[in-house]
Short mmCIF file of C-alpha atoms and ligand atoms in Angstrom, two decimals:
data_model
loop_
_atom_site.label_atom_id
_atom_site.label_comp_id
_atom_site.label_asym_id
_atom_site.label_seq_id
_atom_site.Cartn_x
_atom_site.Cartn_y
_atom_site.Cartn_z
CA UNK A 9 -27.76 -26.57 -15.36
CA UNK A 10 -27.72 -23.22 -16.71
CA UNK A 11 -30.65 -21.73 -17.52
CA UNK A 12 -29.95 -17.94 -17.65
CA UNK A 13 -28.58 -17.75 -21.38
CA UNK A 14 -29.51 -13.90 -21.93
CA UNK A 15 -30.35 -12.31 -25.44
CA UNK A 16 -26.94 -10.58 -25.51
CA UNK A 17 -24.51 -13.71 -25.05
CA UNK A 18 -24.36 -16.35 -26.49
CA UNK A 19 -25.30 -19.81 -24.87
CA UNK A 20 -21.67 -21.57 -25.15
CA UNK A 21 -20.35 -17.95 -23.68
CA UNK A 22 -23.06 -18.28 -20.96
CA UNK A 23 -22.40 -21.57 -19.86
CA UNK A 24 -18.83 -21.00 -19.86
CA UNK A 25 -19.18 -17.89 -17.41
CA UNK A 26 -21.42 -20.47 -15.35
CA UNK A 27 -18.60 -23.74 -14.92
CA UNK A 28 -17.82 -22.89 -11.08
CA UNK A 29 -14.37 -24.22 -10.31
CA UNK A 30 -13.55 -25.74 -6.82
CA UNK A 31 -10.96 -22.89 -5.92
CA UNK A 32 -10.67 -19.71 -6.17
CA UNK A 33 -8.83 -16.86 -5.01
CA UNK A 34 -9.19 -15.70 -1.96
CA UNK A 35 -7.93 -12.91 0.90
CA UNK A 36 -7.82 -14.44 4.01
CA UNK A 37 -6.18 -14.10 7.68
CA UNK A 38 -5.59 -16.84 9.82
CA UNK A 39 -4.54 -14.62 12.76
CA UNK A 40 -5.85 -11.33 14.37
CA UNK A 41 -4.11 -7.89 13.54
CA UNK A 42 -3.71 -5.15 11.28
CA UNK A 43 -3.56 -5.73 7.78
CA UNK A 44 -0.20 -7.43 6.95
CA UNK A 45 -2.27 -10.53 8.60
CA UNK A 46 -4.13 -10.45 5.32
CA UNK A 47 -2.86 -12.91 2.57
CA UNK A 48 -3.88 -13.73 -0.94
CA UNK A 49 -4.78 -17.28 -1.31
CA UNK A 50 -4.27 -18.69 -4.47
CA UNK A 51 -6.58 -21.89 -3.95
CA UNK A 52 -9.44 -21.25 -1.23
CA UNK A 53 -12.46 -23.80 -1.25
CA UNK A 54 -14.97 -22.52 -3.15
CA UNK A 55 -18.00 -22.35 -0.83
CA UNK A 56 -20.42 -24.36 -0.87
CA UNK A 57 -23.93 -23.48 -1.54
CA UNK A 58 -27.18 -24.36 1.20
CA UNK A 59 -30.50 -24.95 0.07
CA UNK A 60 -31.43 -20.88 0.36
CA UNK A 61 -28.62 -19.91 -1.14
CA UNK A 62 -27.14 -18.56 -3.99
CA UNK A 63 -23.36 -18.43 -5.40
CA UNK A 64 -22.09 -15.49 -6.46
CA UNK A 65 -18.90 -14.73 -8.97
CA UNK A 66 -18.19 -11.47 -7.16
CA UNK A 67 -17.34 -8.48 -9.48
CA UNK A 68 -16.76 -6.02 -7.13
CA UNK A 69 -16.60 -5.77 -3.03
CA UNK A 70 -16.92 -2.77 -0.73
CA UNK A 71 -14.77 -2.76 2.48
CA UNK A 72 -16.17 -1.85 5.88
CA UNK A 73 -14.98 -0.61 9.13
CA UNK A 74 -16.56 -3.75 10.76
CA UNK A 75 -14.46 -5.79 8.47
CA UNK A 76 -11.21 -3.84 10.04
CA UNK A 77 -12.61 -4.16 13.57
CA UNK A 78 -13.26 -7.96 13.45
CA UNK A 79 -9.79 -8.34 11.24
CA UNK A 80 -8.24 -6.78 14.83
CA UNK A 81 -10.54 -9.08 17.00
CA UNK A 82 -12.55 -7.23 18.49
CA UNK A 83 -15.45 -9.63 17.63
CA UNK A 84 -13.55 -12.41 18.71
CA UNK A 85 -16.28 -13.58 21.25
CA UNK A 86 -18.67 -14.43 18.58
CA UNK A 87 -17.09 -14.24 15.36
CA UNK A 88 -16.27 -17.34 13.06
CA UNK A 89 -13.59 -19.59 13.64
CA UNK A 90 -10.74 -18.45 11.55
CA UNK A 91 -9.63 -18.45 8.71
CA UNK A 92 -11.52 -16.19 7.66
CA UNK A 93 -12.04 -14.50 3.86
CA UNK A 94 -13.22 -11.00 5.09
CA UNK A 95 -15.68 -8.88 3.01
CA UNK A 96 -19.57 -8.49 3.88
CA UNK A 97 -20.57 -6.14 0.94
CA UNK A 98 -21.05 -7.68 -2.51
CA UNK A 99 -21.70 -6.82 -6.15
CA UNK A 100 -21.86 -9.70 -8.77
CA UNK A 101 -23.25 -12.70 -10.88
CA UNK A 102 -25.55 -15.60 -9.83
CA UNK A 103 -24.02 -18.18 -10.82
CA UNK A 104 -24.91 -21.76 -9.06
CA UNK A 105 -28.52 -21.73 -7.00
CA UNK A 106 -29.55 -24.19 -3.83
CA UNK A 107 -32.75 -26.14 -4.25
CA UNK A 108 -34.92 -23.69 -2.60
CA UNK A 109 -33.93 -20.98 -4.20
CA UNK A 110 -37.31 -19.54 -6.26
CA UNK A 111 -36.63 -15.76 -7.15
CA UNK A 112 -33.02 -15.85 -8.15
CA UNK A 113 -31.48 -17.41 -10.99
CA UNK A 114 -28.20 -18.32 -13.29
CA UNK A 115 -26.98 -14.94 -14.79
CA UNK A 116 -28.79 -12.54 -12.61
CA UNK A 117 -26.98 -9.49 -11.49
CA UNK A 118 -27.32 -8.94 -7.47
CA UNK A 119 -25.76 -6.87 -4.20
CA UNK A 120 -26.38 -7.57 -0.99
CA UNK A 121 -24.74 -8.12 2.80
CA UNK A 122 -23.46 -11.31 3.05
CA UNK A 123 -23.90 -12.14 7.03
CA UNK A 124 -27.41 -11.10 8.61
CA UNK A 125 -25.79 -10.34 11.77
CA UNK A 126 -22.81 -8.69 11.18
CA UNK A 127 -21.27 -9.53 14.52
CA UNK A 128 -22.92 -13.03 15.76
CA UNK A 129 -21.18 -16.01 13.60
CA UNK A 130 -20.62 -14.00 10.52
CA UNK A 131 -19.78 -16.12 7.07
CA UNK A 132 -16.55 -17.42 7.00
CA UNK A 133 -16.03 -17.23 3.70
CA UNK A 134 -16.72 -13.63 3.12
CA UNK A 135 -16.67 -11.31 -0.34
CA UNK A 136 -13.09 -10.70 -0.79
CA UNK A 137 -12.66 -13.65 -3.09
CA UNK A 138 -13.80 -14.65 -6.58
CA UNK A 139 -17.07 -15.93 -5.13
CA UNK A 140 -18.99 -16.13 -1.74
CA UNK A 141 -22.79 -18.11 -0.97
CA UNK A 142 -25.10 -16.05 0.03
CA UNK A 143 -29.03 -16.72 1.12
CA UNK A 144 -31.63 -15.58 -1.20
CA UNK A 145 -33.50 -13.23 1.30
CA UNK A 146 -29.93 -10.67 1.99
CA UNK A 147 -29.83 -9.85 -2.09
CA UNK A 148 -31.49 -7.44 -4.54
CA UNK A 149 -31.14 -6.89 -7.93
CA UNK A 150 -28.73 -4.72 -8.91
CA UNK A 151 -30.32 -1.34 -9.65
CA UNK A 152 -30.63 -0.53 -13.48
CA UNK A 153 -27.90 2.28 -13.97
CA UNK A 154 -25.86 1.11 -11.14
CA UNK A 155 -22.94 -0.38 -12.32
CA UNK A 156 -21.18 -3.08 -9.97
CA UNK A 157 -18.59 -1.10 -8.12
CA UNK A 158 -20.79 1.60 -7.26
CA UNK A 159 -22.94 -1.31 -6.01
CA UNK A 160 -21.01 -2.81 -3.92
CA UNK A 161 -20.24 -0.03 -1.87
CA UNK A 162 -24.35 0.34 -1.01
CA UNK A 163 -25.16 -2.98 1.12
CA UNK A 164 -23.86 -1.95 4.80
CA UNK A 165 -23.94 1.64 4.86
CA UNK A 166 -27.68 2.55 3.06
CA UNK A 167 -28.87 -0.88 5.11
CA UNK A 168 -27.44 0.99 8.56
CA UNK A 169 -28.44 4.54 7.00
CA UNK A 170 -32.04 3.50 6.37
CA UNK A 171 -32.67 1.56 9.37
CA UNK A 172 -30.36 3.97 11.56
CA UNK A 173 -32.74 7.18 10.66
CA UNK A 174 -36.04 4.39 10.85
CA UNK A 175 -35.21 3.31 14.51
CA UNK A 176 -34.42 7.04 15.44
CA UNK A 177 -38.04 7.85 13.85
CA UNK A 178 -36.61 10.09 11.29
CA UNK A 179 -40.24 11.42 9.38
CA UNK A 180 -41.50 14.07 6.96
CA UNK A 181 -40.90 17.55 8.24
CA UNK A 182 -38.40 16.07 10.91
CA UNK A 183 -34.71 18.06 11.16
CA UNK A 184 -31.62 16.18 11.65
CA UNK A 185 -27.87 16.08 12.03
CA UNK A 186 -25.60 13.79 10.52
CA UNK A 187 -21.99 13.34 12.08
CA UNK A 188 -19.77 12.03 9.92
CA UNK A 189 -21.40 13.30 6.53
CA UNK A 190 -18.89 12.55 3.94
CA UNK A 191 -18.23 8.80 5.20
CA UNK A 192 -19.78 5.79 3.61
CA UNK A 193 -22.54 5.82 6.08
CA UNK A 194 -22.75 9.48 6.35
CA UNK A 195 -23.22 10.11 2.91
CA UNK A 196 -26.28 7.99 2.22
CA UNK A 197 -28.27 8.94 5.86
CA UNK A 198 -27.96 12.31 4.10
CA UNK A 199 -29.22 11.50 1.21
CA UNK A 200 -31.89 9.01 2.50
CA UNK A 201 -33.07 11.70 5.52
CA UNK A 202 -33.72 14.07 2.27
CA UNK A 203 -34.71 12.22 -0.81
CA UNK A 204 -36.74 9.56 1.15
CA UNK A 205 -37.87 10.80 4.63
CA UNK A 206 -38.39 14.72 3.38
CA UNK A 207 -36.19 16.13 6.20
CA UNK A 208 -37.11 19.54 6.95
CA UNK A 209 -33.42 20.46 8.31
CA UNK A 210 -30.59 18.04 7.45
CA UNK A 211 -26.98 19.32 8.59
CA UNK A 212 -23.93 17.33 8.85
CA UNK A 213 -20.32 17.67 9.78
CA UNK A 214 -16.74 17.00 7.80
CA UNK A 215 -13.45 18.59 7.64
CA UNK A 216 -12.85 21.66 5.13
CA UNK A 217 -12.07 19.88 2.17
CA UNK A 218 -15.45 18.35 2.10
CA UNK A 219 -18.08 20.95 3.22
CA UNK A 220 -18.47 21.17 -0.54
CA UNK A 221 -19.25 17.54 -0.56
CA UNK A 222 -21.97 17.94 2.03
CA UNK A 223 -24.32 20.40 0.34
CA UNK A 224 -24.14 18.65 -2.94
CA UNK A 225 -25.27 15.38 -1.13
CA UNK A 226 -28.54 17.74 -0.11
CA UNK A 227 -27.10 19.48 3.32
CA UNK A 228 -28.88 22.55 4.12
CA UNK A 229 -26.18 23.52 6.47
CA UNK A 230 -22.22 22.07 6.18
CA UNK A 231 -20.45 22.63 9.89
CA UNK A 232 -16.75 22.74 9.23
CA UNK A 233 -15.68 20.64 12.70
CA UNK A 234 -12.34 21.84 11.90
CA UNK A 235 -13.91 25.33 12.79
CA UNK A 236 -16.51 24.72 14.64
CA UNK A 237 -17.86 22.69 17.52
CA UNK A 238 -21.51 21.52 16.37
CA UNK A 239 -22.70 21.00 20.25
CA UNK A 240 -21.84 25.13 20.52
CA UNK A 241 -23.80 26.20 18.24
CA UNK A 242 -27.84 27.37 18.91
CA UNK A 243 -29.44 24.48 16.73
CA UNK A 244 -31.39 21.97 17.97
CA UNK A 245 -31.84 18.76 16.04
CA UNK A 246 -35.61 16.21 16.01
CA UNK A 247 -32.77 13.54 15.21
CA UNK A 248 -28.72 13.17 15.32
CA UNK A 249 -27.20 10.22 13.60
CA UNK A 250 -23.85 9.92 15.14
CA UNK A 251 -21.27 7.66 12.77
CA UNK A 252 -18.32 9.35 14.57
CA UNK A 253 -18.49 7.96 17.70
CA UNK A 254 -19.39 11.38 19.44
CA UNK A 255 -21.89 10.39 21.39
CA UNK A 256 -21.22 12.49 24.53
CA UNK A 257 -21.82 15.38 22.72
CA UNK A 258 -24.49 14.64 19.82
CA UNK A 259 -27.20 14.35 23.12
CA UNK A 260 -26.39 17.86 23.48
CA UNK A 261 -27.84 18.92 20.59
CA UNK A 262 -30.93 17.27 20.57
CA UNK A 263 -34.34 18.55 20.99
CA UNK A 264 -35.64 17.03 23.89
CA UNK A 265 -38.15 14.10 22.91
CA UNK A 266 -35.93 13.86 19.92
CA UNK A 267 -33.55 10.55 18.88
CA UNK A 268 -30.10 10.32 19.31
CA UNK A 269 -28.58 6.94 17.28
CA UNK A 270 -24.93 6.08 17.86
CA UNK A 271 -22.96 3.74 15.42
CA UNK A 272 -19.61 3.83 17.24
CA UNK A 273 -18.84 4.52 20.78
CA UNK A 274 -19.72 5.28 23.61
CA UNK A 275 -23.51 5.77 23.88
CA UNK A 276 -24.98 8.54 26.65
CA UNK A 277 -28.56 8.76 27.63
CA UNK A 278 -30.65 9.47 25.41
CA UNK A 279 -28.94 8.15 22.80
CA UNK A 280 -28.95 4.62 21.93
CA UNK A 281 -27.09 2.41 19.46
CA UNK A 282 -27.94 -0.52 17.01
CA UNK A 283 -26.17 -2.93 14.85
CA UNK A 284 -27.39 -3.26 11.17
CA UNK A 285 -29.26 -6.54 9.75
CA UNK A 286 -28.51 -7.47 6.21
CA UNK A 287 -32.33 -7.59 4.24
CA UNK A 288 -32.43 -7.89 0.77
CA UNK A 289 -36.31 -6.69 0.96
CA UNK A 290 -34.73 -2.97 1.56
CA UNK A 291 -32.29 -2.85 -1.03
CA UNK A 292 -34.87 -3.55 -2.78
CA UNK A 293 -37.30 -1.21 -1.51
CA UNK A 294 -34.65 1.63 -1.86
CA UNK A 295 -33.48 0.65 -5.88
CA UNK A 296 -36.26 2.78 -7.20
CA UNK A 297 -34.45 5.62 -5.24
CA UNK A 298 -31.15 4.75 -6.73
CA UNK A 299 -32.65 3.90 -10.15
CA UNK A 300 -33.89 7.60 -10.62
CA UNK A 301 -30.57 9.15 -8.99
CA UNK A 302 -32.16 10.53 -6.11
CA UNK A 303 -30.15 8.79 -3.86
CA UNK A 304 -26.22 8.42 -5.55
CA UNK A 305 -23.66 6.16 -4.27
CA UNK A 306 -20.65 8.17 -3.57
CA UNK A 307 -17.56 5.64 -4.38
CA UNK A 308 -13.85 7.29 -2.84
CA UNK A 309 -12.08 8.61 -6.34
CA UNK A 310 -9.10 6.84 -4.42
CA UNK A 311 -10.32 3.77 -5.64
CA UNK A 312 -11.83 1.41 -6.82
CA UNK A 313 -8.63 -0.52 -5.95
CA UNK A 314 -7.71 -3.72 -7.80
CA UNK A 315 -8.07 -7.52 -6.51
CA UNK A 316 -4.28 -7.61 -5.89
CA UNK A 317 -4.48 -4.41 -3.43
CA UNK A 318 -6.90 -5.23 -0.69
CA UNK A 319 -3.97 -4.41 1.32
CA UNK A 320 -3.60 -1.09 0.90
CA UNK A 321 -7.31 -0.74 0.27
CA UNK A 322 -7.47 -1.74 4.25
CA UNK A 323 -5.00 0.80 5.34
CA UNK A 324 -6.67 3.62 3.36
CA UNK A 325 -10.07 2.83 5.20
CA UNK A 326 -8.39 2.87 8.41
CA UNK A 327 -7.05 6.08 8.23
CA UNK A 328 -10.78 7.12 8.87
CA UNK A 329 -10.54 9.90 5.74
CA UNK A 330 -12.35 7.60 3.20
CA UNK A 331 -15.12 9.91 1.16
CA UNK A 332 -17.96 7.45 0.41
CA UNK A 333 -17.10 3.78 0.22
CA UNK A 334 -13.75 2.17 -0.77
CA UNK A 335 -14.51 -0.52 -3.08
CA UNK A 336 -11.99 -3.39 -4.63
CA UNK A 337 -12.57 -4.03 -8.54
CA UNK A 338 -12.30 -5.98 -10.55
CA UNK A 339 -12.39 -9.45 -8.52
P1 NDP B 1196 -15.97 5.72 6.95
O1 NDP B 1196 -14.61 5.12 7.07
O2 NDP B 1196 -16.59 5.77 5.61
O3 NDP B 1196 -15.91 7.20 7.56
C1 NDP B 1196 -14.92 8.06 7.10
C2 NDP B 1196 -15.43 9.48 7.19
O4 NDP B 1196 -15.55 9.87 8.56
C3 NDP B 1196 -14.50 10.47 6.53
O5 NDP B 1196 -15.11 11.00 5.37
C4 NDP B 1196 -14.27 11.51 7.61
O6 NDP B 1196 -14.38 12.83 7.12
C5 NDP B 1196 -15.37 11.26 8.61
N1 NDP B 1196 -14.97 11.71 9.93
C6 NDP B 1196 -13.96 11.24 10.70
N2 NDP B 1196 -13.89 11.93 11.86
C7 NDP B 1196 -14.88 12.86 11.81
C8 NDP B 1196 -15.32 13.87 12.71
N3 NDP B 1196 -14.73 14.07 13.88
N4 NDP B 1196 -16.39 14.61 12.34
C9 NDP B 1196 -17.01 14.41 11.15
N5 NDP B 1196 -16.62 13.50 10.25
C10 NDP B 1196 -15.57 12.72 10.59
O7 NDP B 1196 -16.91 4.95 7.98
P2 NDP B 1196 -18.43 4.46 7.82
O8 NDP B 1196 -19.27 5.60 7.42
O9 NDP B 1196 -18.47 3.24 7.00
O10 NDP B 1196 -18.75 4.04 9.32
C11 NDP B 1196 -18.75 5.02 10.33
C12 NDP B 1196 -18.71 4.36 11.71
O11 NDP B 1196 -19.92 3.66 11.93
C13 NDP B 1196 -17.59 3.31 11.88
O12 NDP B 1196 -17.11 3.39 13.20
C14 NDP B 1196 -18.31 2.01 11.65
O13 NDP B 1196 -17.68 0.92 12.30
C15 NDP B 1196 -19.65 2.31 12.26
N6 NDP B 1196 -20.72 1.48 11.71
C16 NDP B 1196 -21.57 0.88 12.58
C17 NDP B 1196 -22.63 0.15 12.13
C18 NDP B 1196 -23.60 -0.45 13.08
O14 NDP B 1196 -24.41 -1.28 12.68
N7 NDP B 1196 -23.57 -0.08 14.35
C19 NDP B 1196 -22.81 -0.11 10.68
C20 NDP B 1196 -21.90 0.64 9.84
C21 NDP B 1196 -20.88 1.39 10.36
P3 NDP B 1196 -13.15 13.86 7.35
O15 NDP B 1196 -12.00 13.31 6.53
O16 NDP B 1196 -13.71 15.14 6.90
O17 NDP B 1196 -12.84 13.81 8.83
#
């Protein structure tokens, strides 16, 4: 069945990497809670693969604050029966494809968001494990120069970046403020409202350490919220992207007519909040951006942290200090 023996390995080396076992290892949770409810399960069920689908050995995942959120159950309502293997950003192999499969094969390197709807029914059998199915039409290829960790970390927060700053009607010439700059999300609507939109303005809040951070990202102004409140000062923003959860106050600094998005929280008139859709169509209409460096991924020196601790890898997130994305490698 394999079909995807590449120049630089050899065939028997090719297939071998191919044989899919029927377990695998596995974090999973069987109960809600924090994140001693996680467990590492020597012998989960492989999934299996649908028609649209592909399997992928997963190299490297990227954890989430959704993935905490819905670990504590507050998705409960329309989440997955449990257990459930958590992880929704991925960075690996192709190795198995379903029947209608037609643009991926055996051996091709991909990322992607596992779940379209990160909230309603979300896979089961998520990207914290050795592999997880995934359809066709939520993957890209991996971007040439990207290697797989940095990958992983890209799926959720450029997907909620890009379409965050596109449903706000972020545009050439357009100024805007990012809460939240030096966070997964944070740093890529940065980069994005810059590199891809031409931003006129962009400014965008941290704590001390990382004002730094912010202007190498492409910040014209840093605001130190340690210092300063950004809803006192005199500027007036076309767009805020709020991935604080400080809604209340990021419709104070709005120009009026302008957009006010809200990732977290609560949301005050005008401001309005969405929840991101996987698409593989824009990862792959943003690689060219990631290919030349415009756009970096910014992975948490922290990490990456290794299969065996997810764990503290969870707890880390949680403490909401994370720069960039926390990503668990090698899986
Ligand atoms: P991260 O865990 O990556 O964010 C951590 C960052 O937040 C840190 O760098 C921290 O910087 C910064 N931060 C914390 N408090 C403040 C503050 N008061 N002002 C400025 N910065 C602050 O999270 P993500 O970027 O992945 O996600 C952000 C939020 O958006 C989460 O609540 C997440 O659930 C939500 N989200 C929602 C989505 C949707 O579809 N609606 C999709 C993706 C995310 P410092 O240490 O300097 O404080």
């Amino acid at each position: 069945r394999c079909v995807a023996a590449s120049a630089s390995s050899s065939p028997a080396a090719t297939a071998a990497a191919m044989e899919v076992p029927a377990t695998m290892k596995a974090w999973a949770y069987d109960a809600y809670g924090d994140a001693s409810v996680l467990k590492l399960v020597e012998a989960a069920a492989v999934p299996a693969v649908g028609e649209d689908q592909v399997l992928v050995r997963v190299v490297a995942a990227a954890l989430n604050p959704v993935d905490a959120k819905r670990r504590a159950g507050k998705f409960q309502a329309t989440d997955s029966p449990l257990p459930t293997v958590p992880g929704y950003d991925v960075a690996g192999v192709v190795v198995k494809v379903g029947g209608q499969v037609e643009g991926l094969k055996e051996g091709d390197e991909v990322y992607g968001m596992i779940s379209e709807k990160p909230l309603e029914g979300p896979k089961q059998s998520g990207s914290l494990a050795e592999y997880t199915a995934v359809e066709e039409k939520l993957l890209a290829r991996k971007p040439k120069g990207i290697d797989f960790v940095q990958a992983a970390g890209l799926p959720v927060a450029i997907l909620t970046a890009s379409q965050g700053l596109e449903k706000a009607g972020m545009a050439a010439g357009k100024s805007v403020l990012v809460l939240g700059g030096a966070g997964g999300v944070g740093s890529l609507a940065i980069q994005l409202a810059k590199q891809v939109y031409g931003a006129s303005k962009v400014a965008a809040t941290a704590s001390t350490k990382k004002i730094e951070l912010l202007k190498r990202l492409g910040a014209d102004v840093a605001i130190d919220y340690t210092k300063e409140n950004f809803d006192e000062l005199p500027d007036k923003y076309d767009v805020v992207f709020d991935a604080v959860g400080q809604g209340d106050k990021a419709v104070k600094v709005v120009k009026e007519g302008g957009s006010v998005v809200v990732l977290t929280g609560a949301v005050t008139p005008p401001g309005f909040r969405f929840v991101v859709t996987s698409n593989g169509s824009t990862l792959e209409e943003l690689n060219p951006y990631l290919e030349s460096g415009k756009v970096k991924p910014l992975v948490d020196p922290q990490g990456p942290f290794p299969f065996s601790k997810v764990v503290e890898a969870f707890s880390y997130l949680e403490t909401g200090r994370a720069t960039g994305k926390v990503v668990i490698s090698p899986i």
